[in-house]
XYZ file of C-alpha atoms in Angstrom:
323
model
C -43.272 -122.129 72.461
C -43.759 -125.478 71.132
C -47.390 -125.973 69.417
C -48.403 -128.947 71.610
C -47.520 -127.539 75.113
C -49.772 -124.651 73.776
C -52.575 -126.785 72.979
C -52.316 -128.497 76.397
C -52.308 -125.236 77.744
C -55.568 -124.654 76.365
C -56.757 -128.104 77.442
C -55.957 -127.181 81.112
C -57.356 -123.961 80.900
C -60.638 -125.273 79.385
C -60.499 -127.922 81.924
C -60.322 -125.603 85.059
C -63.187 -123.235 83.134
C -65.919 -126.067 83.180
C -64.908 -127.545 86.771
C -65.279 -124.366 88.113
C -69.243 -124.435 87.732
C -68.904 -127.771 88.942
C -67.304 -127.048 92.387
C -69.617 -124.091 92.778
C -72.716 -126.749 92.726
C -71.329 -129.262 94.577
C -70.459 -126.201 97.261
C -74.123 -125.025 96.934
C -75.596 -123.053 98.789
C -73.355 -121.178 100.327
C -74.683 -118.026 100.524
C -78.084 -116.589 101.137
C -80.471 -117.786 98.207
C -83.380 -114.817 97.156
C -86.717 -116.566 96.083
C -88.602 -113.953 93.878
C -92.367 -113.853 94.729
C -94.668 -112.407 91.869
C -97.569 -111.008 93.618
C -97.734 -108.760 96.834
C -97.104 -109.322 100.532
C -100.233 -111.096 101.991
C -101.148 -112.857 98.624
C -101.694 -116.851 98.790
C -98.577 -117.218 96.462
C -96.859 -115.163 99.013
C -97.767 -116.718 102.277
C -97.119 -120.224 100.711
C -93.647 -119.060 99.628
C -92.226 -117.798 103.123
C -93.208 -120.915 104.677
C -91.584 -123.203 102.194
C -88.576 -120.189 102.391
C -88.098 -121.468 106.211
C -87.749 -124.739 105.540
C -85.834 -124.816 103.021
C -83.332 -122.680 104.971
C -83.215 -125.079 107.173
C -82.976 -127.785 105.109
C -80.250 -126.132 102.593
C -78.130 -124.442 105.648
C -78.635 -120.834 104.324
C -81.170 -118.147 104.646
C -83.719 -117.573 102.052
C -84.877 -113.983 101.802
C -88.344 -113.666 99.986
C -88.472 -110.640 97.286
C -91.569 -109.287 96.095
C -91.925 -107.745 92.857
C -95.240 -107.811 91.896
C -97.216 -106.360 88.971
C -98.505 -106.699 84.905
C -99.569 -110.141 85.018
C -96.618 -111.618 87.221
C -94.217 -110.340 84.018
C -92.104 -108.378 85.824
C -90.698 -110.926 88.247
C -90.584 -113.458 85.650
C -88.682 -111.339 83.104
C -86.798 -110.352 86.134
C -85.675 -114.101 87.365
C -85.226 -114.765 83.475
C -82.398 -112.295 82.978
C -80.005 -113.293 86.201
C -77.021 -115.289 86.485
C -78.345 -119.204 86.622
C -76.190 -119.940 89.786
C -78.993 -121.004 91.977
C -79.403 -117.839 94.010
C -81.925 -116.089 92.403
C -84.791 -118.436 92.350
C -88.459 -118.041 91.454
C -92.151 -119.489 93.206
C -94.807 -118.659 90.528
C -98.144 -119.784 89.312
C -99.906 -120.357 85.914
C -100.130 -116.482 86.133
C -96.756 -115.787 85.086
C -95.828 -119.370 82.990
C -99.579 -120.121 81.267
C -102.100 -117.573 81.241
C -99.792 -114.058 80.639
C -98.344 -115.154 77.529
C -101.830 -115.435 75.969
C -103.300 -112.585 77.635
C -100.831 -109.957 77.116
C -99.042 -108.916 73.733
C -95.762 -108.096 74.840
C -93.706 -110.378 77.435
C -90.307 -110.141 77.073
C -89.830 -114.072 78.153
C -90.493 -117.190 76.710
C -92.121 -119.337 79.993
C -90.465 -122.606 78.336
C -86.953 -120.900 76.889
C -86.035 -118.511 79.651
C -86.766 -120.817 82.717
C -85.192 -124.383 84.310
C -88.221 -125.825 86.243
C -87.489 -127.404 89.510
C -90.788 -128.750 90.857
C -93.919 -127.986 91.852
C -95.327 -126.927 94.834
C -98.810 -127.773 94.893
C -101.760 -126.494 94.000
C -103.865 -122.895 95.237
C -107.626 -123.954 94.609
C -109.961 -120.842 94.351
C -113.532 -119.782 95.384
C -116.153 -117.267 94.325
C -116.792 -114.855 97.296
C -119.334 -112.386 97.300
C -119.631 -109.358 99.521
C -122.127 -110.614 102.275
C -124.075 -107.933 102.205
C -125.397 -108.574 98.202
C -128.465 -111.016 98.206
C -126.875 -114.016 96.474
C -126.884 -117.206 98.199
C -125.524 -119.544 95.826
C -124.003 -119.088 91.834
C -127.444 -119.525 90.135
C -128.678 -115.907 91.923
C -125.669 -114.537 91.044
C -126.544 -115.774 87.393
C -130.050 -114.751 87.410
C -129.239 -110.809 88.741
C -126.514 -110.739 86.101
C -129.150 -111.718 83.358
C -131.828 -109.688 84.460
C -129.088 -106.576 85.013
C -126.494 -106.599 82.112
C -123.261 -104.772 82.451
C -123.892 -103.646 86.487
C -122.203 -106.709 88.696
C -118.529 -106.135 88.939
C -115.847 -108.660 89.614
C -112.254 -108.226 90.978
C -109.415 -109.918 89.926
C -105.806 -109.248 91.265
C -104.014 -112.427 89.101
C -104.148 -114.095 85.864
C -106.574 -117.180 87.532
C -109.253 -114.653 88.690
C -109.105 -112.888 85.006
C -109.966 -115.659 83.503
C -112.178 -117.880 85.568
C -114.626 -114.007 86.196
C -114.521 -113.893 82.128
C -114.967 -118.155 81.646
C -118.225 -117.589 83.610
C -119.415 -115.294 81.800
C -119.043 -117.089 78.628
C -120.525 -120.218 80.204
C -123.245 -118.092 81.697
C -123.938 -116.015 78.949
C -124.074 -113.147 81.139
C -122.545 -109.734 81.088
C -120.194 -108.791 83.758
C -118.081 -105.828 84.509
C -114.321 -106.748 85.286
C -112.140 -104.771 87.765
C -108.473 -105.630 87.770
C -106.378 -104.888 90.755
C -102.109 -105.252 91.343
C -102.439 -107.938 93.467
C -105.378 -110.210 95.433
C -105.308 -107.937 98.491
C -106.313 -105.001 96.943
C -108.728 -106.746 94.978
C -109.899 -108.844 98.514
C -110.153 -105.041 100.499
C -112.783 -103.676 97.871
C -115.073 -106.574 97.808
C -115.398 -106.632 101.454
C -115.715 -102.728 101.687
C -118.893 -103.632 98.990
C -116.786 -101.429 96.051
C -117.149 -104.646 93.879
C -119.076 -107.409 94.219
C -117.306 -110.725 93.765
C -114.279 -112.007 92.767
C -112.605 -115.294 92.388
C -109.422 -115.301 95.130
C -107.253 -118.357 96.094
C -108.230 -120.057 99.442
C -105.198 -118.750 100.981
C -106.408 -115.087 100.563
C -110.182 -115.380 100.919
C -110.613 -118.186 103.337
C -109.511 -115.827 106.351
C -112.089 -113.176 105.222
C -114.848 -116.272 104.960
C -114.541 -117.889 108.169
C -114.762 -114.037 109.705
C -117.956 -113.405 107.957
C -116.215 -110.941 105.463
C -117.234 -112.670 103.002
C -119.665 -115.213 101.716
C -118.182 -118.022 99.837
C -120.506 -119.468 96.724
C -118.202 -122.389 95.118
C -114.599 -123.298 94.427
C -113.310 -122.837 90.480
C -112.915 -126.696 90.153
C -114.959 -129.707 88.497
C -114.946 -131.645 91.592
C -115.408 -130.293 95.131
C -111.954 -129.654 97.012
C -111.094 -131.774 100.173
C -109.843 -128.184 102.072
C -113.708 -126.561 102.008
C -115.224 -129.696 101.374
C -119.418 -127.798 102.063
C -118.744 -125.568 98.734
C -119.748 -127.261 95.424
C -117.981 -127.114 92.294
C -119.146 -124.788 89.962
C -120.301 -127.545 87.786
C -122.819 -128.631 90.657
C -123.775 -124.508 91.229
C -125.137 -124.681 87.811
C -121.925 -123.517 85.322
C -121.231 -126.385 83.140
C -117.610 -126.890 81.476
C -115.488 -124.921 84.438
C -112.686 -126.241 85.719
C -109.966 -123.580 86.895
C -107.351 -123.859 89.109
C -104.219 -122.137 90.014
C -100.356 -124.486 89.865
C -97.490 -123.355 91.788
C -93.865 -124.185 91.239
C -89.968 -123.216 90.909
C -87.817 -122.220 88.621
C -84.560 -120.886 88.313
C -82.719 -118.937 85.035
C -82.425 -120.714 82.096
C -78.770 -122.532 82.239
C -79.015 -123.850 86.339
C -76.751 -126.442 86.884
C -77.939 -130.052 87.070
C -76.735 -130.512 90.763
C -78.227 -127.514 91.708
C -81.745 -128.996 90.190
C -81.249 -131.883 91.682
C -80.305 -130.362 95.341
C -83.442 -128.164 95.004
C -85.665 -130.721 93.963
C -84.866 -132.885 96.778
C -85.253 -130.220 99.290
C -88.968 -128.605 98.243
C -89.677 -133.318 97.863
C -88.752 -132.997 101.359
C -90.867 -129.969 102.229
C -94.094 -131.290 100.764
C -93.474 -134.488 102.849
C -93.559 -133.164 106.034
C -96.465 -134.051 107.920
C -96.535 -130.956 109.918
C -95.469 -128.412 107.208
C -98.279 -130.390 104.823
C -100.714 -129.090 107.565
C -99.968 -125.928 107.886
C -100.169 -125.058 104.456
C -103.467 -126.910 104.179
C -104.589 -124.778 106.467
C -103.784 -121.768 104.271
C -105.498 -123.670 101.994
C -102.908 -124.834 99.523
C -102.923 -128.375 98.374
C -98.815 -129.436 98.836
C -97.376 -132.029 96.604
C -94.259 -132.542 94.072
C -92.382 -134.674 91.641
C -89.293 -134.864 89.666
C -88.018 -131.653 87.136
C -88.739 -133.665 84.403
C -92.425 -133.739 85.196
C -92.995 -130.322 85.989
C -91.042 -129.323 82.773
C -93.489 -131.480 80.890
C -96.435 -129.818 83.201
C -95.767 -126.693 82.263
C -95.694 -127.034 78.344
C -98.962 -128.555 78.518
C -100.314 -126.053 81.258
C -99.557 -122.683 78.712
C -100.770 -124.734 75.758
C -104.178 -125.385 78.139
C -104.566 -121.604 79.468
C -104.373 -120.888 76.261
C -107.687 -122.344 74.765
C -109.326 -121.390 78.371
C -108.436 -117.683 77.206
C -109.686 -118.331 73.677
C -112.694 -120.276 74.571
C -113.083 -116.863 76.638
C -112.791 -114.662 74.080
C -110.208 -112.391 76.342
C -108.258 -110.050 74.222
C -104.756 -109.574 74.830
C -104.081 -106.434 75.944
């Protein structure tokens, strides 16, 4: 065969290999689309992700069926999402657990929260509180303080995510108290054994604990942030309870694999912009207590780099080994 009709050959067949990726994208979705959830059924990261799941089936024209795989840190969904195929249909809603805080705290993750991932946006932001059983005598974060000083090592705190590991550990370096720490799987399990009076606080997401709050529960002392949030506007910061230098707060986003097609971004991204706009969906989540916004990939790429680099001096500052 003559060289030159094999090298055109090869440029046709090279040709048809990269617009095939191309036609699947601008054909996308068009299947069902699985958005991995990190933390258990009835978690704040999971109640926020089913009702962004509806509308985005509705917005995308195909079914989006939540998966939860929850566990070590948020790790195992995250090394999970990192390994498949970066078509779009395995997609993942995470927090700082997975992307800033379990890097730092543990010493073997088998993904690089940077490397392994193509951001799509964020989804907003899961403030947290400090709830106390009601039935333990503290009113406020400076009793709390003053029991912990004048009994070291005997008040126990849950924590069933990355956030609540460190913000129970940040106060007690701010504090200078000693505090025993309880880890759970996930914030319901953490949630059940506060309220049955097994531990005695813990710092949840509003999503989770604001239910148990409002039906008396539990007692909420302060939200993990410098500046009072607009969703429980009564609770102070921790700053005004009396804890100086605590600011916490839990990020959620998207991702897909490492490798997603531009178009598919860009689809995405539009959709979940589209999502956070809606008056009535922007409501509803409030009321879960998650504070819904967005932006472009290229900010929450940015985001995110900074984010780990951040979560990692909180952890330091800490003094939280890894494990």
């Amino acid at each position: 065969m003559h060289p030159f009709r094999l090298f055109g050959t090869a440029l046709l067949s090279g040709a048809a290999l990269l617009a095939a990726p191309l036609a699947q994208a601008a054909d996308y979705p068009n299947k069902p689309i699985t958005l991995i959830v990190p933390f258990p059924a009835g978690s704040g990261t999971d109640a926020v992700g089913r009702i962004f799941g509806q509308e985005l089936s509705t917005i995308l024209g195909q079914q989006i069926v939540v998966e939860n795989k929850p566990g070590a840190n948020a790790t195992i969904a995250a090394s999970y999402v990192a390994r498949a195929k970066p078509d779009g249909y395995t997609l993942f809603v995470t927090t700082n657990t997975s992307h800033s805080a379990a890097p730092w705290l543990m010493k073997n993750v088998s993904y690089d929260p940077v490397k392994d991932f193509t951001p799509i946006a964020r989804g907003g932001n899961l403030p947290f509180i400090l709830v106390v059983n009601p039935k333990r005598p503290w009113k406020n974060v400076a009793e709390l303080v003053a029991d912990a000083k004048k009994n070291p090592g005997r008040i126990t705190y849950a924590s069933g995510n990355s956030t609540g590991i460190v913000a129970g550990a940040t106060l007690a370096d701010r504090a200078k108290i000693d505090i025993l720490h309880v880890p759970y799987k996930g914030t319901p399990q953490g949630l059940t054994d506060v309220v049955g009076g097994q531990v005695d606080f813990m710092f949840t997401d509003l999503a989770s604990g604001l239910p148990f709050v409002q039906s008396g529960q539990l007692r909420a002392l302060a939200v993990s942030t410098a500046e009072r949030s607009a969703i429980v506007p009564d609770l102070p910061s921790m700053a005004e309870a009396g804890v100086k230098d605590f600011d916490l707060n839990s990020w959620n986003g998207y991702f897909g694999p490492a490798g997603l097609p531009p178009e598919v971004v860009a689809k995405l991204n539009a959709a979940i912009n589209k999502v956070v706009t809606n008056p009535d969906v922007k409501k509803r989540l409030a009321g879960l207590g998650f504070d819904a916004f967005s932006g472009t990939p290229q900010d929450f790429a940015t985001f995110v780099s900074e984010q780990r680099d951040l979560w990692g001096k909180l952890i330091k500052d800490a003094g939280i080994q890894q494990q």
